[in-house]
Tab-separated table of N, CA and C in Angstrom:
chain	number	residue	atom	x	y	z
A	1	MET	N	167.373	55.933	31.542
A	1	MET	CA	167.128	55.276	30.282
A	1	MET	C	167.698	56.081	29.117
A	2	ARG	N	167.648	57.406	29.219
A	2	ARG	CA	168.143	58.262	28.156
A	2	ARG	C	169.659	58.084	27.975
A	3	PHE	N	170.396	57.934	29.075
A	3	PHE	CA	171.840	57.723	29.015
A	3	PHE	C	172.174	56.446	28.256
A	4	PHE	N	171.371	55.400	28.456
A	4	PHE	CA	171.592	54.126	27.767
A	4	PHE	C	171.518	54.312	26.254
A	5	HIS	N	170.551	55.073	25.760
A	5	HIS	CA	170.406	55.295	24.322
A	5	HIS	C	171.586	56.090	23.762
A	6	LEU	N	172.092	57.055	24.499
A	6	LEU	CA	173.248	57.813	24.042
A	6	LEU	C	174.478	56.927	23.926
A	7	LYS	N	174.674	56.028	24.880
A	7	LYS	CA	175.807	55.105	24.801
A	7	LYS	C	175.662	54.176	23.605
A	8	SER	N	174.463	53.721	23.307
A	8	SER	CA	174.239	52.840	22.163
A	8	SER	C	174.594	53.543	20.867
A	9	ILE	N	174.165	54.782	20.727
A	9	ILE	CA	174.482	55.549	19.523
A	9	ILE	C	175.991	55.734	19.405
A	10	PHE	N	176.656	56.024	20.509
A	10	PHE	CA	178.111	56.184	20.518
A	10	PHE	C	178.805	54.909	20.017
A	11	VAL	N	178.384	53.765	20.519
A	11	VAL	CA	178.997	52.490	20.127
A	11	VAL	C	178.785	52.226	18.645
A	12	PHE	N	177.561	52.411	18.144
A	12	PHE	CA	177.270	52.125	16.740
A	12	PHE	C	178.005	53.064	15.784
A	13	ILE	N	178.333	54.271	16.206
A	13	ILE	CA	179.035	55.205	15.335
A	13	ILE	C	180.544	55.017	15.409
A	14	PHE	N	181.101	54.904	16.617
A	14	PHE	CA	182.553	54.938	16.758
A	14	PHE	C	183.241	53.583	16.699
A	15	LEU	N	182.529	52.498	16.940
A	15	LEU	CA	183.163	51.183	16.816
A	15	LEU	C	183.610	50.905	15.385
A	16	PRO	N	182.777	51.143	14.358
A	16	PRO	CA	183.254	50.923	12.992
A	16	PRO	C	184.423	51.820	12.613
A	17	ILE	N	184.442	53.044	13.133
A	17	ILE	CA	185.554	53.941	12.833
A	17	ILE	C	186.852	53.390	13.402
A	18	SER	N	186.799	52.835	14.611
A	18	SER	CA	188.023	52.282	15.191
A	18	SER	C	188.495	51.050	14.429
A	19	PHE	N	187.564	50.264	13.897
A	19	PHE	CA	187.949	49.107	13.103
A	19	PHE	C	188.509	49.521	11.742
A	20	SER	N	188.212	50.724	11.274
A	20	SER	CA	188.669	51.147	9.956
A	20	SER	C	190.174	51.381	9.911
A	21	ALA	N	190.864	51.292	11.034
A	21	ALA	CA	192.317	51.389	11.038
A	21	ALA	C	192.937	50.189	10.329
A	22	PHE	N	192.189	49.107	10.206
A	22	PHE	CA	192.665	47.949	9.471
A	22	PHE	C	192.526	48.201	7.979
A	23	ALA	N	193.274	47.445	7.162
A	23	ALA	CA	193.266	47.666	5.719
A	23	ALA	C	191.917	47.333	5.096
A	24	ASN	N	191.389	46.153	5.307
A	24	ASN	CA	190.119	45.733	4.712
A	24	ASN	C	189.115	45.488	5.824
A	25	VAL	N	188.024	46.238	5.792
A	25	VAL	CA	187.013	46.128	6.826
A	25	VAL	C	185.686	45.773	6.182
A	26	GLY	N	185.010	44.772	6.758
A	26	GLY	CA	183.681	44.407	6.312
A	26	GLY	C	182.641	44.906	7.298
A	27	LEU	N	181.708	45.718	6.817
A	27	LEU	CA	180.614	46.235	7.631
A	27	LEU	C	179.310	45.677	7.075
A	28	GLY	N	178.423	45.260	7.954
A	28	GLY	CA	177.182	44.719	7.448
A	28	GLY	C	176.147	44.500	8.515
A	29	GLY	N	175.186	43.701	8.152
A	29	GLY	CA	174.101	43.388	9.057
A	29	GLY	C	173.690	41.943	8.903
A	30	SER	N	172.955	41.457	9.896
A	30	SER	CA	172.489	40.079	9.833
A	30	SER	C	171.185	39.942	10.596
A	31	PHE	N	170.540	38.840	10.347
A	31	PHE	CA	169.346	38.452	11.080
A	31	PHE	C	169.686	37.169	11.822
A	32	SER	N	169.313	37.084	13.082
A	32	SER	CA	169.597	35.895	13.889
A	32	SER	C	168.303	35.347	14.463
A	33	TYR	N	168.250	34.042	14.510
A	33	TYR	CA	167.171	33.365	15.224
A	33	TYR	C	167.824	32.504	16.274
A	34	ASN	N	167.403	32.670	17.505
A	34	ASN	CA	167.998	31.977	18.629
A	34	ASN	C	167.159	30.742	18.968
A	35	VAL	N	167.692	29.570	18.704
A	35	VAL	CA	167.007	28.323	19.021
A	35	VAL	C	167.400	27.943	20.444
A	36	SER	N	166.454	28.070	21.366
A	36	SER	CA	166.727	27.752	22.765
A	36	SER	C	165.413	27.562	23.491
A	37	THR	N	165.505	27.447	24.812
A	37	THR	CA	164.290	27.335	25.614
A	37	THR	C	163.489	28.627	25.588
A	38	THR	N	164.149	29.741	25.268
A	38	THR	CA	163.469	31.023	25.090
A	38	THR	C	163.850	31.579	23.720
A	39	PRO	N	163.209	31.111	22.644
A	39	PRO	CA	163.581	31.560	21.297
A	39	PRO	C	163.359	33.061	21.119
A	40	SER	N	164.202	33.660	20.281
A	40	SER	CA	164.069	35.080	19.990
A	40	SER	C	164.707	35.385	18.645
A	41	GLU	N	164.345	36.529	18.098
A	41	GLU	CA	164.928	37.013	16.854
A	41	GLU	C	165.686	38.292	17.153
A	42	ALA	N	166.741	38.531	16.360
A	42	ALA	CA	167.530	39.750	16.548
A	42	ALA	C	168.057	40.233	15.205
A	43	VAL	N	168.299	41.515	15.113
A	43	VAL	CA	169.040	42.083	13.994
A	43	VAL	C	170.382	42.536	14.546
A	44	SER	N	171.394	42.447	13.700
A	44	SER	CA	172.751	42.721	14.167
A	44	SER	C	173.474	43.657	13.218
A	45	PHE	N	174.333	44.459	13.786
A	45	PHE	CA	175.343	45.198	13.034
A	45	PHE	C	176.626	44.414	13.228
A	46	THR	N	177.345	44.128	12.156
A	46	THR	CA	178.536	43.294	12.262
A	46	THR	C	179.746	43.978	11.625
A	47	VAL	N	180.896	43.785	12.255
A	47	VAL	CA	182.166	44.352	11.801
A	47	VAL	C	183.198	43.240	11.802
A	48	ARG	N	183.984	43.178	10.724
A	48	ARG	CA	185.052	42.191	10.655
A	48	ARG	C	186.188	42.768	9.833
A	49	SER	N	187.423	42.380	10.148
A	49	SER	CA	188.597	42.853	9.421
A	49	SER	C	189.355	41.680	8.829
A	50	ASP	N	189.959	41.930	7.663
A	50	ASP	CA	190.819	40.915	7.045
A	50	ASP	C	192.109	40.701	7.837
A	51	LYS	N	192.544	41.704	8.577
A	51	LYS	CA	193.818	41.640	9.291
A	51	LYS	C	193.689	41.056	10.692
A	52	SER	N	192.476	40.797	11.145
A	52	SER	CA	192.253	40.276	12.483
A	52	SER	C	191.286	39.098	12.412
A	53	PRO	N	191.479	38.074	13.221
A	53	PRO	CA	190.541	36.946	13.209
A	53	PRO	C	189.241	37.225	13.958
A	54	TRP	N	189.121	38.399	14.566
A	54	TRP	CA	187.971	38.712	15.416
A	54	TRP	C	186.848	39.353	14.619
A	55	GLY	N	185.638	38.916	14.911
A	55	GLY	CA	184.433	39.527	14.361
A	55	GLY	C	183.552	39.988	15.503
A	56	VAL	N	182.795	41.068	15.292
A	56	VAL	CA	181.955	41.646	16.330
A	56	VAL	C	180.520	41.745	15.819
A	57	PHE	N	179.568	41.321	16.639
A	57	PHE	CA	178.145	41.476	16.361
A	57	PHE	C	177.533	42.314	17.477
A	58	LEU	N	176.825	43.368	17.128
A	58	LEU	CA	176.062	44.170	18.076
A	58	LEU	C	174.594	43.900	17.769
A	59	ASN	N	173.884	43.301	18.702
A	59	ASN	CA	172.541	42.794	18.451
A	59	ASN	C	171.475	43.595	19.177
A	60	ALA	N	170.344	43.761	18.515
A	60	ALA	CA	169.142	44.311	19.120
A	60	ALA	C	168.020	43.315	18.857
A	61	HIS	N	167.396	42.825	19.899
A	61	HIS	CA	166.342	41.831	19.741
A	61	HIS	C	165.043	42.510	19.328
A	62	LEU	N	164.242	41.805	18.552
A	62	LEU	CA	163.087	42.419	17.911
A	62	LEU	C	161.867	42.555	18.814
A	63	LYS	N	161.621	41.605	19.694
A	63	LYS	CA	160.381	41.619	20.467
A	63	LYS	C	160.554	42.067	21.909
A	64	LYS	N	161.771	42.091	22.397
A	64	LYS	CA	162.024	42.485	23.777
A	64	LYS	C	163.117	43.543	23.792
A	65	ASN	N	163.219	44.260	24.854
A	65	ASN	CA	164.239	45.285	25.004
A	65	ASN	C	165.537	44.630	25.481
A	66	ILE	N	166.128	43.816	24.599
A	66	ILE	CA	167.340	43.060	24.911
A	66	ILE	C	168.446	43.496	23.956
A	67	PHE	N	169.647	43.649	24.466
A	67	PHE	CA	170.814	43.939	23.649
A	67	PHE	C	171.878	42.898	23.960
A	68	SER	N	172.715	42.612	22.991
A	68	SER	CA	173.811	41.678	23.230
A	68	SER	C	174.969	41.994	22.299
A	69	VAL	N	176.138	41.524	22.685
A	69	VAL	CA	177.361	41.691	21.912
A	69	VAL	C	178.031	40.330	21.819
A	70	PHE	N	178.436	39.967	20.613
A	70	PHE	CA	179.206	38.742	20.389
A	70	PHE	C	180.565	39.152	19.847
A	71	VAL	N	181.616	38.583	20.399
A	71	VAL	CA	182.973	38.793	19.901
A	71	VAL	C	183.536	37.412	19.628
A	72	ASP	N	183.821	37.133	18.351
A	72	ASP	CA	184.230	35.800	17.927
A	72	ASP	C	185.606	35.807	17.291
A	73	ASP	N	186.390	34.805	17.617
A	73	ASP	CA	187.702	34.576	17.005
A	73	ASP	C	187.541	33.451	15.996
A	74	TRP	N	187.734	33.760	14.729
A	74	TRP	CA	187.660	32.745	13.680
A	74	TRP	C	189.039	32.085	13.594
A	75	PHE	N	189.266	31.072	14.412
A	75	PHE	CA	190.599	30.468	14.467
A	75	PHE	C	190.863	29.549	13.286
A	76	VAL	N	189.839	29.131	12.568
A	76	VAL	CA	189.988	28.442	11.288
A	76	VAL	C	189.181	29.245	10.278
A	77	ASN	N	189.828	29.660	9.207
A	77	ASN	CA	189.157	30.412	8.147
A	77	ASN	C	189.834	30.030	6.839
A	78	GLU	N	189.277	29.051	6.139
A	78	GLU	CA	189.920	28.474	4.969
A	78	GLU	C	189.033	28.595	3.740
A	79	ARG	N	189.658	28.723	2.596
A	79	ARG	CA	188.945	28.789	1.331
A	79	ARG	C	188.643	27.369	0.850
A	80	ILE	N	187.402	27.109	0.448
A	80	ILE	CA	187.036	25.794	-0.088
A	80	ILE	C	186.739	25.856	-1.582
A	81	ALA	N	186.514	27.041	-2.107
A	81	ALA	CA	186.320	27.261	-3.540
A	81	ALA	C	186.665	28.719	-3.807
A	82	GLU	N	186.643	29.115	-5.078
A	82	GLU	CA	187.028	30.481	-5.421
A	82	GLU	C	186.186	31.526	-4.677
A	83	HIS	N	184.913	31.256	-4.520
A	83	HIS	CA	184.020	32.224	-3.898
A	83	HIS	C	183.447	31.762	-2.563
A	84	ALA	N	184.035	30.735	-1.959
A	84	ALA	CA	183.464	30.206	-0.715
A	84	ALA	C	184.563	29.880	0.297
A	85	ASP	N	184.308	30.245	1.545
A	85	ASP	CA	185.188	29.930	2.668
A	85	ASP	C	184.349	29.262	3.745
A	86	TYR	N	185.023	28.526	4.618
A	86	TYR	CA	184.364	28.043	5.833
A	86	TYR	C	185.171	28.547	7.020
A	87	PHE	N	184.519	28.634	8.159
A	87	PHE	CA	185.212	29.098	9.354
A	87	PHE	C	184.702	28.343	10.571
A	88	VAL	N	185.574	28.247	11.559
A	88	VAL	CA	185.255	27.677	12.864
A	88	VAL	C	185.616	28.757	13.875
A	89	LEU	N	184.750	28.944	14.872
A	89	LEU	CA	184.966	30.068	15.773
A	89	LEU	C	184.778	29.668	17.227
A	90	TRP	N	185.374	30.451	18.086
A	90	TRP	CA	185.084	30.453	19.516
A	90	TRP	C	184.955	31.923	19.898
A	91	GLY	N	184.247	32.195	20.960
A	91	GLY	CA	184.087	33.587	21.348
A	91	GLY	C	183.381	33.740	22.676
A	92	ILE	N	183.008	34.971	22.949
A	92	ILE	CA	182.289	35.297	24.174
A	92	ILE	C	181.059	36.124	23.815
A	93	SER	N	180.078	36.062	24.683
A	93	SER	CA	178.878	36.866	24.493
A	93	SER	C	178.551	37.573	25.794
A	94	GLY	N	177.896	38.677	25.668
A	94	GLY	CA	177.433	39.416	26.824
A	94	GLY	C	176.201	40.201	26.426
A	95	GLY	N	175.356	40.423	27.376
A	95	GLY	CA	174.163	41.173	27.048
A	95	GLY	C	173.298	41.422	28.250
A	96	GLY	N	172.183	42.051	27.976
A	96	GLY	CA	171.288	42.358	29.062
A	96	GLY	C	169.928	42.783	28.571
A	97	ARG	N	169.088	43.032	29.533
A	97	ARG	CA	167.719	43.462	29.269
A	97	ARG	C	167.361	44.537	30.287
A	98	VAL	N	166.864	45.640	29.787
A	98	VAL	CA	166.388	46.714	30.640
A	98	VAL	C	164.954	46.972	30.211
A	99	ASP	N	164.023	46.602	31.046
A	99	ASP	CA	162.612	46.706	30.712
A	99	ASP	C	161.864	47.202	31.947
A	100	ASP	N	160.577	47.391	31.852
A	100	ASP	CA	159.774	47.847	32.984
A	100	ASP	C	159.846	46.847	34.128
A	101	GLY	N	160.600	47.180	35.159
A	101	GLY	CA	160.699	46.335	36.338
A	101	GLY	C	161.587	45.115	36.183
A	102	ILE	N	162.238	44.944	35.043
A	102	ILE	CA	163.101	43.779	34.813
A	102	ILE	C	164.495	44.270	34.430
A	103	PHE	N	165.507	43.673	35.060
A	103	PHE	CA	166.896	43.926	34.698
A	103	PHE	C	167.600	42.584	34.627
A	104	GLU	N	168.263	42.307	33.496
A	104	GLU	CA	169.030	41.073	33.320
A	104	GLU	C	170.412	41.421	32.822
A	105	ILE	N	171.374	40.609	33.209
A	105	ILE	CA	172.713	40.686	32.651
A	105	ILE	C	173.260	39.269	32.600
A	106	ALA	N	173.892	38.923	31.463
A	106	ALA	CA	174.370	37.551	31.282
A	106	ALA	C	175.612	37.546	30.404
A	107	THR	N	176.381	36.476	30.508
A	107	THR	CA	177.563	36.278	29.682
A	107	THR	C	177.700	34.797	29.377
A	108	GLY	N	178.465	34.475	28.348
A	108	GLY	CA	178.646	33.074	27.999
A	108	GLY	C	179.764	32.871	27.004
A	109	SER	N	179.993	31.631	26.668
A	109	SER	CA	181.006	31.269	25.680
A	109	SER	C	180.307	30.887	24.382
A	110	ARG	N	181.051	30.907	23.291
A	110	ARG	CA	180.492	30.601	21.971
A	110	ARG	C	181.421	29.662	21.229
A	111	PHE	N	180.845	28.642	20.601
A	111	PHE	CA	181.584	27.696	19.755
A	111	PHE	C	180.720	27.421	18.541
A	112	GLY	N	181.274	27.601	17.332
A	112	GLY	CA	180.439	27.403	16.159
A	112	GLY	C	181.214	27.316	14.866
A	113	ALA	N	180.468	27.319	13.764
A	113	ALA	CA	181.040	27.219	12.426
A	113	ALA	C	180.102	27.888	11.437
A	114	GLY	N	180.634	28.185	10.259
A	114	GLY	CA	179.806	28.818	9.251
A	114	GLY	C	180.455	28.830	7.886
A	115	LEU	N	179.729	29.416	6.937
A	115	LEU	CA	180.178	29.535	5.549
A	115	LEU	C	180.096	30.987	5.116
A	116	ASP	N	181.059	31.390	4.274
A	116	ASP	CA	181.078	32.710	3.637
A	116	ASP	C	181.007	32.505	2.132
A	117	PHE	N	180.258	33.348	1.449
A	117	PHE	CA	180.202	33.342	-0.009
A	117	PHE	C	180.506	34.755	-0.478
A	118	PHE	N	181.535	34.891	-1.328
A	118	PHE	CA	182.014	36.203	-1.759
A	118	PHE	C	181.686	36.455	-3.221
A	119	PHE	N	181.376	37.739	-3.522
A	119	PHE	CA	181.066	38.157	-4.878
A	119	PHE	C	181.718	39.508	-5.138
A	120	PHE	N	181.779	39.902	-6.401
A	120	PHE	CA	182.335	41.187	-6.817
A	120	PHE	C	183.749	41.382	-6.266
A	121	LYS	N	184.633	40.454	-6.654
A	121	LYS	CA	186.043	40.491	-6.250
A	121	LYS	C	186.203	40.556	-4.738
A	122	ARG	N	185.394	39.777	-4.042
A	122	ARG	CA	185.414	39.639	-2.587
A	122	ARG	C	185.060	40.940	-1.862
A	123	HIS	N	184.248	41.794	-2.486
A	123	HIS	CA	183.783	43.023	-1.836
A	123	HIS	C	182.395	42.866	-1.224
A	124	MET	N	181.683	41.805	-1.596
A	124	MET	CA	180.371	41.527	-1.013
A	124	MET	C	180.395	40.103	-0.464
A	125	GLU	N	180.009	39.969	0.793
A	125	GLU	CA	180.062	38.671	1.478
A	125	GLU	C	178.678	38.327	2.034
A	126	PHE	N	178.189	37.163	1.674
A	126	PHE	CA	177.024	36.578	2.325
A	126	PHE	C	177.542	35.516	3.278
A	127	PHE	N	177.015	35.465	4.496
A	127	PHE	CA	177.510	34.492	5.455
A	127	PHE	C	176.358	33.867	6.216
A	128	ALA	N	176.623	32.682	6.723
A	128	ALA	CA	175.682	31.972	7.595
A	128	ALA	C	176.502	31.241	8.633
A	129	GLN	N	176.011	31.238	9.861
A	129	GLN	CA	176.728	30.545	10.929
A	129	GLN	C	175.747	30.020	11.963
A	130	ALA	N	176.160	28.947	12.612
A	130	ALA	CA	175.406	28.370	13.727
A	130	ALA	C	176.373	28.237	14.895
A	131	VAL	N	175.912	28.596	16.082
A	131	VAL	CA	176.792	28.673	17.248
A	131	VAL	C	176.093	28.066	18.456
A	132	TRP	N	176.857	27.341	19.249
A	132	TRP	CA	176.384	26.918	20.567
A	132	TRP	C	176.855	27.986	21.539
A	133	ASN	N	175.926	28.602	22.266
A	133	ASN	CA	176.229	29.732	23.131
A	133	ASN	C	175.590	29.550	24.512
A	134	PRO	N	176.134	28.625	25.334
A	134	PRO	CA	175.599	28.509	26.697
A	134	PRO	C	175.955	29.764	27.488
A	135	TYR	N	175.025	30.193	28.332
A	135	TYR	CA	175.324	31.384	29.115
A	135	TYR	C	174.638	31.337	30.468
A	136	PHE	N	175.113	32.225	31.338
A	136	PHE	CA	174.556	32.335	32.674
A	136	PHE	C	174.543	33.812	33.066
A	137	GLY	N	173.700	34.134	34.018
A	137	GLY	CA	173.607	35.511	34.458
A	137	GLY	C	172.684	35.645	35.643
A	138	VAL	N	172.190	36.854	35.830
A	138	VAL	CA	171.301	37.140	36.937
A	138	VAL	C	170.174	38.030	36.421
A	139	LYS	N	169.003	37.830	37.014
A	139	LYS	CA	167.808	38.576	36.630
A	139	LYS	C	167.174	39.170	37.882
A	140	LYS	N	166.839	40.453	37.808
A	140	LYS	CA	166.137	41.110	38.913
A	140	LYS	C	164.735	41.455	38.420
A	141	GLU	N	163.757	40.899	39.127
A	141	GLU	CA	162.367	41.138	38.765
A	141	GLU	C	161.536	41.127	40.036
A	142	ASP	N	160.643	42.077	40.168
A	142	ASP	CA	159.783	42.187	41.350
A	142	ASP	C	160.592	42.280	42.648
A	143	GLY	N	161.735	42.959	42.596
A	143	GLY	CA	162.527	43.174	43.794
A	143	GLY	C	163.427	42.023	44.193
A	144	GLY	N	163.340	40.875	43.515
A	144	GLY	CA	164.171	39.728	43.871
A	144	GLY	C	165.101	39.338	42.733
A	145	PHE	N	166.190	38.681	43.084
A	145	PHE	CA	167.166	38.220	42.107
A	145	PHE	C	166.990	36.726	41.875
A	146	SER	N	167.211	36.296	40.624
A	146	SER	CA	167.185	34.872	40.305
A	146	SER	C	168.270	34.586	39.272
A	147	PRO	N	168.841	33.378	39.293
A	147	PRO	CA	169.892	33.050	38.329
A	147	PRO	C	169.303	32.744	36.951
A	148	ILE	N	170.109	32.999	35.942
A	148	ILE	CA	169.785	32.622	34.567
A	148	ILE	C	170.835	31.605	34.142
A	149	ILE	N	170.406	30.422	33.785
A	149	ILE	CA	171.325	29.389	33.303
A	149	ILE	C	170.682	28.773	32.064
A	150	ARG	N	171.327	28.951	30.894
A	150	ARG	CA	170.791	28.417	29.642
A	150	ARG	C	171.895	27.650	28.915
A	151	PRO	N	171.994	26.339	29.189
A	151	PRO	CA	173.030	25.555	28.518
A	151	PRO	C	172.686	25.239	27.065
A	152	LEU	N	171.412	25.282	26.695
A	152	LEU	CA	170.992	24.978	25.329
A	152	LEU	C	170.529	26.258	24.652
A	153	ASN	N	171.467	26.916	23.994
A	153	ASN	CA	171.203	28.190	23.335
A	153	ASN	C	171.995	28.184	22.026
A	154	PHE	N	171.306	28.277	20.898
A	154	PHE	CA	171.939	28.138	19.590
A	154	PHE	C	171.546	29.287	18.666
A	155	PRO	N	172.282	30.420	18.688
A	155	PRO	CA	171.994	31.496	17.745
A	155	PRO	C	172.462	31.119	16.338
A	156	CYS	N	171.557	31.210	15.381
A	156	CYS	CA	171.855	30.946	13.973
A	156	CYS	C	171.682	32.266	13.231
A	157	SER	N	172.706	32.662	12.462
A	157	SER	CA	172.699	33.971	11.815
A	157	SER	C	172.962	33.845	10.326
A	158	ALA	N	172.389	34.764	9.577
A	158	ALA	CA	172.658	34.915	8.139
A	158	ALA	C	172.720	36.402	7.863
A	159	GLY	N	173.683	36.808	7.023
A	159	GLY	CA	173.811	38.231	6.792
A	159	GLY	C	174.660	38.583	5.598
A	160	LEU	N	174.938	39.862	5.499
A	160	LEU	CA	175.676	40.445	4.369
A	160	LEU	C	176.681	41.459	4.921
A	161	ARG	N	177.902	41.407	4.404
A	161	ARG	CA	178.916	42.425	4.698
A	161	ARG	C	179.439	43.004	3.395
A	162	ILE	N	179.690	44.296	3.413
A	162	ILE	CA	180.342	44.975	2.299
A	162	ILE	C	181.756	45.303	2.765
A	163	TRP	N	182.746	44.933	1.952
A	163	TRP	CA	184.154	45.128	2.318
A	163	TRP	C	184.703	46.381	1.677
A	164	PHE	N	185.397	47.187	2.485
A	164	PHE	CA	186.003	48.431	2.026
A	164	PHE	C	187.505	48.327	2.057
């Protein structure tokens, strides 16, 4: 368990540094509520670059020992007003749960859309997005394995990024 925490700290420190090779980088956080058969809340660290269509969310769930990563390609990102953009995305998700006697690992696809609102010469961004994220995986509990299949999973996020 101790090794897992060291890897998490490594990811949270060095991932933003690697993204800083791009000219404009947005670093921030968000709150997500997952509307599904198993609802949950999560806080996220998010990284996005102006030079790349990809955005990354590193999530920690609030009530369970669950972690997840979302990598999204904003293939449509258009300005609708001076301070507002809309985006359409596709992506992948992966995550897991390491708890007392429970181990889960799952992956899935993501399709969604959202809005960005920019302030202070586009250095502060408020965003909101809704995503359909069906996923599948495997769960080990009480010595046995069982499949995880969740076709109805809708993470909705709102957050803030500061652009450097």
